[in-house]
Amino acid sequence: MRTKAAVLHDFNTPLAIDEVELQEPKANEVSVKMVSSGVCHSDLHLVQGHIPVNLPIICGHEGAGIVTAVGPGPSTVQVGDRVVLSWVSPCGNCNYCATGNPALCVTAIGPSYEGQLHDGTSRFSDLEGTTISHHLMLSTFSQEVTVPASAAIRVPEDVPLAPLAVIGCAVSTGIGAVVNTGNVQLGDSVAVIGCGGVGLNALQGARLRGAGKIIGVDVNEEKLEAARRFGATHTVNAAEEDTAEALIAMTGGMGVDLAVEAIGHPQTVATAVRSLRRGGTAVQVGIAPYGTEVSIDMTLLLDERKLLGCYYGSLRPAFDIPRYVDLYRAGKLLVEELITAEIEQDEINGALNQFERGEGIRSLVRYS
Ligand code: APR
Ligand code: ZN
Ligand code: ZN
């Protein structure tokens, strides 16, 4: 079938809205008519060439929609199901999947980074027949997509579908970083450095898990205001104060139990480690251009401070995403509050540029 998608042809150029060809789902795949897609800072990283991918590629990895076709054979989802898409599509069988770490699925990672689905091919091509890459097996900047069935997480009928798109990345990554990767404990002091879409969710993850002092750190006063709405009990303006000194002072000279870096700068990763108490844990969520190195005083590690990497909030998509939807339905998880603009598909370039200016939290593409 033909559909319309925002395609990246060359790095550092605007996405083009092209007519593209989309193939039917094969076994263990489904097609989804997108209802909405969030625009994430990682999409901008992709456009800027910070993440190696095969061009052309259809960006977008945060979306919600309705299943329109199911590949041959048994399927976990059916035509008509309302789904949130996960940008890791676990195989269910590899060592990582079998041991409860599906975010690290070793079967998915290769084809996912090549722009393919699990069988090593893409379902997208241009009208001349040239292959177009999927982004993380999804490509939610297309009006219709064909994705692995394990990417499509069914959600109940009685929840508004469009806002749930942001659960697919911002919510899952941010909450997962604190709850799954960081394993925050009741009463812990938690600092979140960078209060954009991901950081705000790290803050609300800390709130939901019963953290004690929850400190939002940003250079932008508007983001600090948002941080307080999402659960921060205290804030630090990093443009005015030294972050590590402020955090250590706010915790009685100890340092925080858990620090999350949600920007992607080597300096703020080092700051996160410097802000920890002895034995504390830093979780790095932000993405930097591949090859970026971090410099840390080894003495800090001697005191058993830990720096943990974090891929997709150590998410177990089929387990965690339905729980986040339930928490939203129960009024405990802020989701609509993340969406600062609703836009058309041809306005995605403008939404990507907003990240560079620090404007807004999440723009939500609405498909008709
Ligand atoms: N100190 C504190 N805050 C900063 C600093 C700094 N030196 N520099 C930038 N920030 C803040 C920005 O003001 C912004 O609020 O970090 C926040 C980053 O948020 P977004 O640009 O909205 O990005 P987001 O979508 O939240 O993603 C954050 O996680 O998944 C990755 O690729 C993603 O690297 C990105 C990071
Ligand atoms: Zn994202
Ligand atoms: Zn696997």
PDB file of C-alpha atoms and ligand atoms in Angstrom, residues 39-45 51 61-62 87 169-170 173 192-200 217-224 236-239 243 261-265 267-268 285-288 354-362, ligand 1:
ATOM      1  CA  VAL A  39       8.783  13.823  18.638  1.00  0.00           C
ATOM      2  CA  CYS A  40      11.787  12.886  20.803  1.00  0.00           C
ATOM      3  CA  HIS A  41      15.210  14.495  21.196  1.00  0.00           C
ATOM      4  CA  SER A  42      16.685  11.205  19.914  1.00  0.00           C
ATOM      5  CA  ASP A  43      14.994  11.870  16.550  1.00  0.00           C
ATOM      6  CA  LEU A  44      17.051  15.058  16.411  1.00  0.00           C
ATOM      7  CA  HIS A  45      20.201  13.044  17.257  1.00  0.00           C
ATOM      8  CA  ILE A  51      23.599   7.731  15.651  1.00  0.00           C
ATOM      9  CA  HIS A  61       9.931   5.841  17.664  1.00  0.00           C
ATOM     10  CA  GLU A  62       7.132   6.935  20.000  1.00  0.00           C
ATOM     11  CA  TRP A  87      10.987   0.728  20.262  1.00  0.00           C
ATOM     12  CA  CYS A 169       9.666   6.521  24.826  1.00  0.00           C
ATOM     13  CA  ALA A 170       9.663   9.481  27.229  1.00  0.00           C
ATOM     14  CA  THR A 173      12.731   5.601  29.447  1.00  0.00           C
ATOM     15  CA  VAL A 192      17.487  14.324  37.846  1.00  0.00           C
ATOM     16  CA  ILE A 193      19.856  16.406  35.709  1.00  0.00           C
ATOM     17  CA  GLY A 194      17.973  17.620  32.619  1.00  0.00           C
ATOM     18  CA  CYS A 195      14.206  18.053  32.960  1.00  0.00           C
ATOM     19  CA  GLY A 196      13.013  17.514  29.382  1.00  0.00           C
ATOM     20  CA  GLY A 197      10.553  14.803  28.364  1.00  0.00           C
ATOM     21  CA  VAL A 198      12.772  12.013  29.708  1.00  0.00           C
ATOM     22  CA  GLY A 199      13.919  13.786  32.883  1.00  0.00           C
ATOM     23  CA  LEU A 200      10.389  14.805  33.907  1.00  0.00           C
ATOM     24  CA  VAL A 217      18.220  20.206  37.791  1.00  0.00           C
ATOM     25  CA  ASP A 218      18.042  22.266  34.609  1.00  0.00           C
ATOM     26  CA  VAL A 219      19.326  25.506  33.100  1.00  0.00           C
ATOM     27  CA  ASN A 220      15.856  26.603  32.023  1.00  0.00           C
ATOM     28  CA  GLU A 221      13.417  28.069  34.593  1.00  0.00           C
ATOM     29  CA  GLU A 222      10.381  26.818  32.632  1.00  0.00           C
ATOM     30  CA  LYS A 223      11.706  23.264  32.844  1.00  0.00           C
ATOM     31  CA  LEU A 224      12.266  23.690  36.580  1.00  0.00           C
ATOM     32  CA  VAL A 236      18.635  23.571  41.139  1.00  0.00           C
ATOM     33  CA  ASN A 237      19.255  26.033  38.327  1.00  0.00           C
ATOM     34  CA  ALA A 238      22.523  24.732  36.849  1.00  0.00           C
ATOM     35  CA  ALA A 239      23.133  28.051  35.108  1.00  0.00           C
ATOM     36  CA  THR A 243      25.127  21.314  40.453  1.00  0.00           C
ATOM     37  CA  GLU A 261      21.616  12.219  33.739  1.00  0.00           C
ATOM     38  CA  ALA A 262      18.970  12.913  31.080  1.00  0.00           C
ATOM     39  CA  ILE A 263      20.815  15.314  28.774  1.00  0.00           C
ATOM     40  CA  GLY A 264      23.659  13.447  27.063  1.00  0.00           C
ATOM     41  CA  HIS A 265      26.689  15.649  27.878  1.00  0.00           C
ATOM     42  CA  GLN A 267      30.225  16.957  31.727  1.00  0.00           C
ATOM     43  CA  THR A 268      26.794  16.312  33.254  1.00  0.00           C
ATOM     44  CA  VAL A 285      20.162   8.016  30.018  1.00  0.00           C
ATOM     45  CA  GLY A 286      21.180  10.894  27.717  1.00  0.00           C
ATOM     46  CA  ILE A 287      22.606  10.091  24.304  1.00  0.00           C
ATOM     47  CA  ALA A 288      25.770  11.733  22.931  1.00  0.00           C
ATOM     48  CA  GLN A 354      12.456  23.318  19.226  1.00  0.00           C
ATOM     49  CA  PHE A 355      14.755  20.914  21.104  1.00  0.00           C
ATOM     50  CA  GLU A 356      17.758  23.058  20.168  1.00  0.00           C
ATOM     51  CA  ARG A 357      16.031  26.138  21.540  1.00  0.00           C
ATOM     52  CA  GLY A 358      14.885  24.293  24.688  1.00  0.00           C
ATOM     53  CA  GLU A 359      11.231  25.056  23.914  1.00  0.00           C
ATOM     54  CA  GLY A 360       8.313  22.874  24.968  1.00  0.00           C
ATOM     55  CA  ILE A 361       8.424  19.312  26.259  1.00  0.00           C
ATOM     56  CA  ARG A 362       6.833  17.015  23.690  1.00  0.00           C
TER      57      ARG A 362
HETATM   58  N1  APR B   1      22.527  21.347  32.854  1.00  0.00           N
HETATM   59  C1  APR B   1      21.244  21.091  33.182  1.00  0.00           C
HETATM   60  N2  APR B   1      20.274  20.920  32.261  1.00  0.00           N
HETATM   61  C2  APR B   1      20.596  21.046  30.975  1.00  0.00           C
HETATM   62  C3  APR B   1      21.918  21.329  30.546  1.00  0.00           C
HETATM   63  C4  APR B   1      22.920  21.494  31.565  1.00  0.00           C
HETATM   64  N3  APR B   1      24.186  21.731  31.281  1.00  0.00           N
HETATM   65  N4  APR B   1      21.924  21.369  29.189  1.00  0.00           N
HETATM   66  C5  APR B   1      20.682  21.106  28.788  1.00  0.00           C
HETATM   67  N5  APR B   1      19.858  20.916  29.837  1.00  0.00           N
HETATM   68  C6  APR B   1      18.423  20.585  29.847  1.00  0.00           C
HETATM   69  C7  APR B   1      17.602  21.306  28.810  1.00  0.00           C
HETATM   70  O1  APR B   1      17.226  22.608  29.238  1.00  0.00           O
HETATM   71  C8  APR B   1      16.393  20.374  28.654  1.00  0.00           C
HETATM   72  O2  APR B   1      15.347  20.724  29.545  1.00  0.00           O
HETATM   73  O3  APR B   1      18.272  19.215  29.528  1.00  0.00           O
HETATM   74  C9  APR B   1      16.947  18.991  29.036  1.00  0.00           C
HETATM   75  C10 APR B   1      16.994  17.996  27.866  1.00  0.00           C
HETATM   76  O4  APR B   1      15.702  17.708  27.514  1.00  0.00           O
HETATM   77  P1  APR B   1      15.174  17.499  25.994  1.00  0.00           P
HETATM   78  O5  APR B   1      16.010  18.288  25.049  1.00  0.00           O
HETATM   79  O6  APR B   1      13.708  17.716  26.034  1.00  0.00           O
HETATM   80  O7  APR B   1      15.496  15.977  25.672  1.00  0.00           O
HETATM   81  P2  APR B   1      14.738  14.609  26.080  1.00  0.00           P
HETATM   82  O8  APR B   1      13.794  14.228  24.987  1.00  0.00           O
HETATM   83  O9  APR B   1      14.233  14.696  27.477  1.00  0.00           O
HETATM   84  O10 APR B   1      15.937  13.590  26.013  1.00  0.00           O
HETATM   85  C11 APR B   1      17.065  13.726  26.890  1.00  0.00           C
HETATM   86  O11 APR B   1      17.758  11.459  26.674  1.00  0.00           O
HETATM   87  O12 APR B   1      16.892   9.761  25.379  1.00  0.00           O
HETATM   88  C12 APR B   1      17.876  10.743  25.470  1.00  0.00           C
HETATM   89  O13 APR B   1      18.296  11.359  23.165  1.00  0.00           O
HETATM   90  C13 APR B   1      17.747  11.782  24.372  1.00  0.00           C
HETATM   91  O14 APR B   1      19.903  12.685  24.822  1.00  0.00           O
HETATM   92  C14 APR B   1      18.518  12.906  24.976  1.00  0.00           C
HETATM   93  C15 APR B   1      18.163  12.791  26.455  1.00  0.00           C
END
